Amino acid sequence: MKPVSLIQFLIEERRAGHINAELSLLIEVVARACKRISVATNKGALGGVLGMAAGEGDAASINIQGEAQKKLDVISNEILLEANAWGGHLAACASEEMEDPQQIPDMYPKGNHLLLFDPLDGSSNIDVNISVGTIFSVLRCPDHVTEPKVEHFLQPGTEQVAAGYVVYGPATVLVLTFGHGTHEFTLDREVGSFVLSRRGIRIPEETAEFAINMSNQRHWEAPMQRYVGELLAGTEGPRGKDFNMRWVASMVADVHRIITRGGVFFYPLDAKIQAKGGKLRLMYEANPMAFIVEQAGGAATTGRARILELQPTALHQRVPVFLGSRKEVETATHYHVEADGARA
Ligand code: FBP
């Protein structure tokens, strides 16, 4: 089979009427920026890109999330901002690393799309050479809006016109959806282009593999304690089968494993993060991953509601995340809804 490049795939999607020229250009630009991020992460210590980004004096620089920024967080953010500034396909963009949306400089033409991204997901793994990634979500800019404000980004996940992530691992892999299935592209480093490696990915409905940060167990709600307790009980418990556990602590890597062989991923609400509403961010982590997973036949909820139907209230809003093989997401969600019903 002749290899299909990302560019060729985008042309096919345009001919099929799934995307327009501007969205196709946007994805090309984001993919090219991620190739540059891949080169930077690959250099590691030799590129001087490891460690904390400098803030005032000896202090590390702190982002809007109150988290100390890694050098690669800042470098990846700048690469994506720079690449997307002049192409004429964006009205504005928003990032995990910036409090407010970034406007397109007046000297450049503006487009009709809004781009949201987590420039480098899995920050805690950057310095220890474990896979990290970039996650992005694309929305339409409301008509007649020339200076998009936060409220113009606050659209439910069902309004996304594209979503994707790139994993910087042993291979650099892009996974993408426009709402017509989920597809995977692998970076051919010799040629320097992404090549289609899997078209129309399907996540198995059933799984025996779960991913969760077990160290938070004592802080979980009762339905989560019950659900994970049953998984751990295995054949001796009500589920009657053994389950295996994985936790990379890079959402992109954990989700890519699920996209590849099935599984279920949880970052539930717990007493430690109750006040924040969750750990992971809705607009540039949960929504794009939910769109990708649902388009591959999986499911994605907060434990109580479908993530894509949530009405966002803030740009950096956090939510609980349950996603992956549909039957397990439904079981865990059912335990939470049932417990809420019993309490009501
Ligand atoms: P950022 O690195 O972009 O802040 O993302 C958050 C994240 O690292 C996810 O990738 C991952 O799933 C989770 O946090 C890991 O959390 P924990 O450190 O509690 O295991």
Tab-separated table of C-alpha atoms in Angstrom, residues 37-180:
chain	number	residue	atom	x	y	z
A	37	ILE	CA	8.734	20.379	19.562
A	38	SER	CA	9.656	16.743	18.854
A	39	VAL	CA	13.179	17.846	17.850
A	40	ALA	CA	13.495	19.939	21.034
A	41	THR	CA	12.294	17.141	23.375
A	42	ASN	CA	14.528	14.632	21.578
A	43	LYS	CA	17.624	16.715	22.354
A	44	GLY	CA	17.105	16.341	26.115
A	45	ALA	CA	20.089	17.423	28.233
A	46	LEU	CA	22.221	18.042	25.120
A	47	GLY	CA	19.817	20.789	24.047
A	48	GLY	CA	19.768	22.474	27.443
A	49	VAL	CA	15.984	22.098	27.483
A	50	LEU	CA	15.586	20.151	30.717
A	51	GLY	CA	14.793	21.607	34.114
A	52	MET	CA	12.760	24.565	35.356
A	53	ALA	CA	12.100	27.764	33.434
A	54	ALA	CA	13.615	30.735	35.212
A	55	GLY	CA	11.310	33.263	36.918
A	56	GLU	CA	12.234	36.306	39.036
A	57	GLY	CA	15.717	35.943	40.628
A	58	ASP	CA	16.371	32.263	41.495
A	59	ALA	CA	12.635	31.400	41.571
A	60	ALA	CA	11.071	29.182	38.895
A	61	SER	CA	8.500	30.845	36.657
A	62	ILE	CA	4.912	30.006	37.680
A	63	ASN	CA	2.059	29.651	35.150
A	64	ILE	CA	-1.656	30.523	35.456
A	65	GLN	CA	-2.250	27.084	37.020
A	66	GLY	CA	0.067	27.981	39.900
A	67	GLU	CA	2.517	25.339	38.610
A	68	ALA	CA	6.250	25.813	38.180
A	69	GLN	CA	6.963	25.866	34.464
A	70	LYS	CA	9.511	23.548	32.857
A	71	LYS	CA	11.757	25.023	30.151
A	72	LEU	CA	10.050	22.775	27.579
A	73	ASP	CA	6.609	24.035	28.661
A	74	VAL	CA	7.712	27.561	27.706
A	75	ILE	CA	9.611	26.504	24.547
A	76	SER	CA	6.648	24.413	23.252
A	77	ASN	CA	4.200	27.229	23.986
A	78	GLU	CA	6.321	29.724	22.054
A	79	ILE	CA	6.768	27.343	19.097
A	80	LEU	CA	2.973	26.901	18.795
A	81	LEU	CA	2.221	30.626	19.207
A	82	GLU	CA	4.825	31.661	16.642
A	83	ALA	CA	3.781	29.031	14.087
A	84	ASN	CA	0.089	29.977	14.330
A	85	ALA	CA	0.466	33.780	14.307
A	86	TRP	CA	0.864	34.570	10.599
A	87	GLY	CA	-0.969	31.817	8.650
A	88	GLY	CA	-4.340	33.592	8.423
A	89	HIS	CA	-6.263	30.550	9.751
A	90	LEU	CA	-6.803	31.698	13.322
A	91	ALA	CA	-8.840	34.389	15.058
A	92	ALA	CA	-7.081	33.731	18.384
A	93	CYS	CA	-5.626	30.934	20.506
A	94	ALA	CA	-5.499	29.906	24.157
A	95	SER	CA	-2.968	27.827	26.047
A	96	GLU	CA	-2.538	26.037	29.381
A	97	GLU	CA	0.513	28.264	29.893
A	98	MET	CA	-1.292	31.615	29.410
A	99	GLU	CA	-4.018	33.237	31.531
A	100	ASP	CA	-5.830	34.945	28.639
A	101	PRO	CA	-6.388	34.229	24.947
A	102	GLN	CA	-3.600	35.342	22.574
A	103	GLN	CA	-4.830	37.658	19.803
A	104	ILE	CA	-3.425	37.437	16.271
A	105	PRO	CA	-1.120	40.457	15.699
A	106	ASP	CA	-2.866	43.131	13.592
A	107	MET	CA	-0.206	42.911	10.874
A	108	TYR	CA	-1.397	39.389	10.015
A	109	PRO	CA	-4.698	38.305	8.435
A	110	LYS	CA	-7.178	36.646	10.798
A	111	GLY	CA	-9.077	33.425	10.241
A	112	ASN	CA	-12.315	31.897	11.493
A	113	HIS	CA	-10.961	29.330	13.935
A	114	LEU	CA	-10.025	29.285	17.634
A	115	LEU	CA	-7.175	26.987	18.737
A	116	LEU	CA	-6.724	25.745	22.321
A	117	PHE	CA	-3.708	23.700	23.388
A	118	ASP	CA	-1.733	22.104	26.202
A	119	PRO	CA	1.708	22.681	24.663
A	120	LEU	CA	3.447	19.991	26.715
A	121	ASP	CA	1.348	17.500	28.624
A	122	GLY	CA	2.966	15.297	31.242
A	123	SER	CA	5.327	17.939	32.569
A	124	SER	CA	6.313	15.775	35.552
A	125	ASN	CA	7.877	13.317	33.119
A	126	ILE	CA	9.919	15.706	30.956
A	127	ASP	CA	13.182	15.439	32.901
A	128	VAL	CA	13.001	11.661	33.273
A	129	ASN	CA	12.726	10.872	29.553
A	130	ILE	CA	9.183	9.452	29.685
A	131	SER	CA	6.717	10.192	26.863
A	132	VAL	CA	5.110	13.637	26.909
A	133	GLY	CA	2.866	15.303	24.352
A	134	THR	CA	0.884	18.189	22.904
A	135	ILE	CA	-2.949	18.224	22.996
A	136	PHE	CA	-5.096	20.570	20.869
A	137	SER	CA	-8.733	21.444	20.211
A	138	VAL	CA	-10.211	23.569	17.395
A	139	LEU	CA	-13.470	25.568	17.537
A	140	ARG	CA	-15.129	27.975	15.110
A	141	CYS	CA	-14.880	31.657	15.999
A	142	PRO	CA	-18.424	33.091	16.353
A	143	ASP	CA	-19.399	35.230	13.331
A	144	HIS	CA	-18.617	38.992	13.470
A	145	VAL	CA	-16.129	38.521	16.332
A	146	THR	CA	-12.777	40.117	15.446
A	147	GLU	CA	-11.170	40.244	18.919
A	148	PRO	CA	-12.212	36.910	20.511
A	149	LYS	CA	-12.577	37.082	24.290
A	150	VAL	CA	-12.712	34.229	26.784
A	151	GLU	CA	-16.510	33.905	26.382
A	152	HIS	CA	-16.087	33.111	22.670
A	153	PHE	CA	-13.944	30.082	23.568
A	154	LEU	CA	-16.450	28.734	26.123
A	155	GLN	CA	-18.229	26.372	23.680
A	156	PRO	CA	-19.256	22.772	24.572
A	157	GLY	CA	-16.942	20.014	23.308
A	158	THR	CA	-19.613	18.982	20.801
A	159	GLU	CA	-18.751	22.220	18.920
A	160	GLN	CA	-15.145	21.107	18.245
A	161	VAL	CA	-14.353	20.874	14.510
A	162	ALA	CA	-11.052	19.101	15.136
A	163	ALA	CA	-9.025	17.653	17.998
A	164	GLY	CA	-5.691	15.891	18.252
A	165	TYR	CA	-2.630	15.040	20.240
A	166	VAL	CA	1.001	14.301	19.466
A	167	VAL	CA	2.977	11.888	21.644
A	168	TYR	CA	6.745	12.455	21.813
A	169	GLY	CA	7.776	8.916	22.644
A	170	PRO	CA	9.994	6.277	21.009
A	171	ALA	CA	8.132	7.375	17.873
A	172	THR	CA	6.420	10.720	17.366
A	173	VAL	CA	2.753	9.987	16.672
A	174	LEU	CA	-0.139	12.318	15.799
A	175	VAL	CA	-3.727	11.198	16.466
A	176	LEU	CA	-6.475	13.307	14.876
A	177	THR	CA	-10.253	13.562	14.423
A	178	PHE	CA	-12.537	15.877	12.463
A	179	GLY	CA	-15.648	14.012	13.638
A	180	HIS	CA	-15.350	11.367	10.910
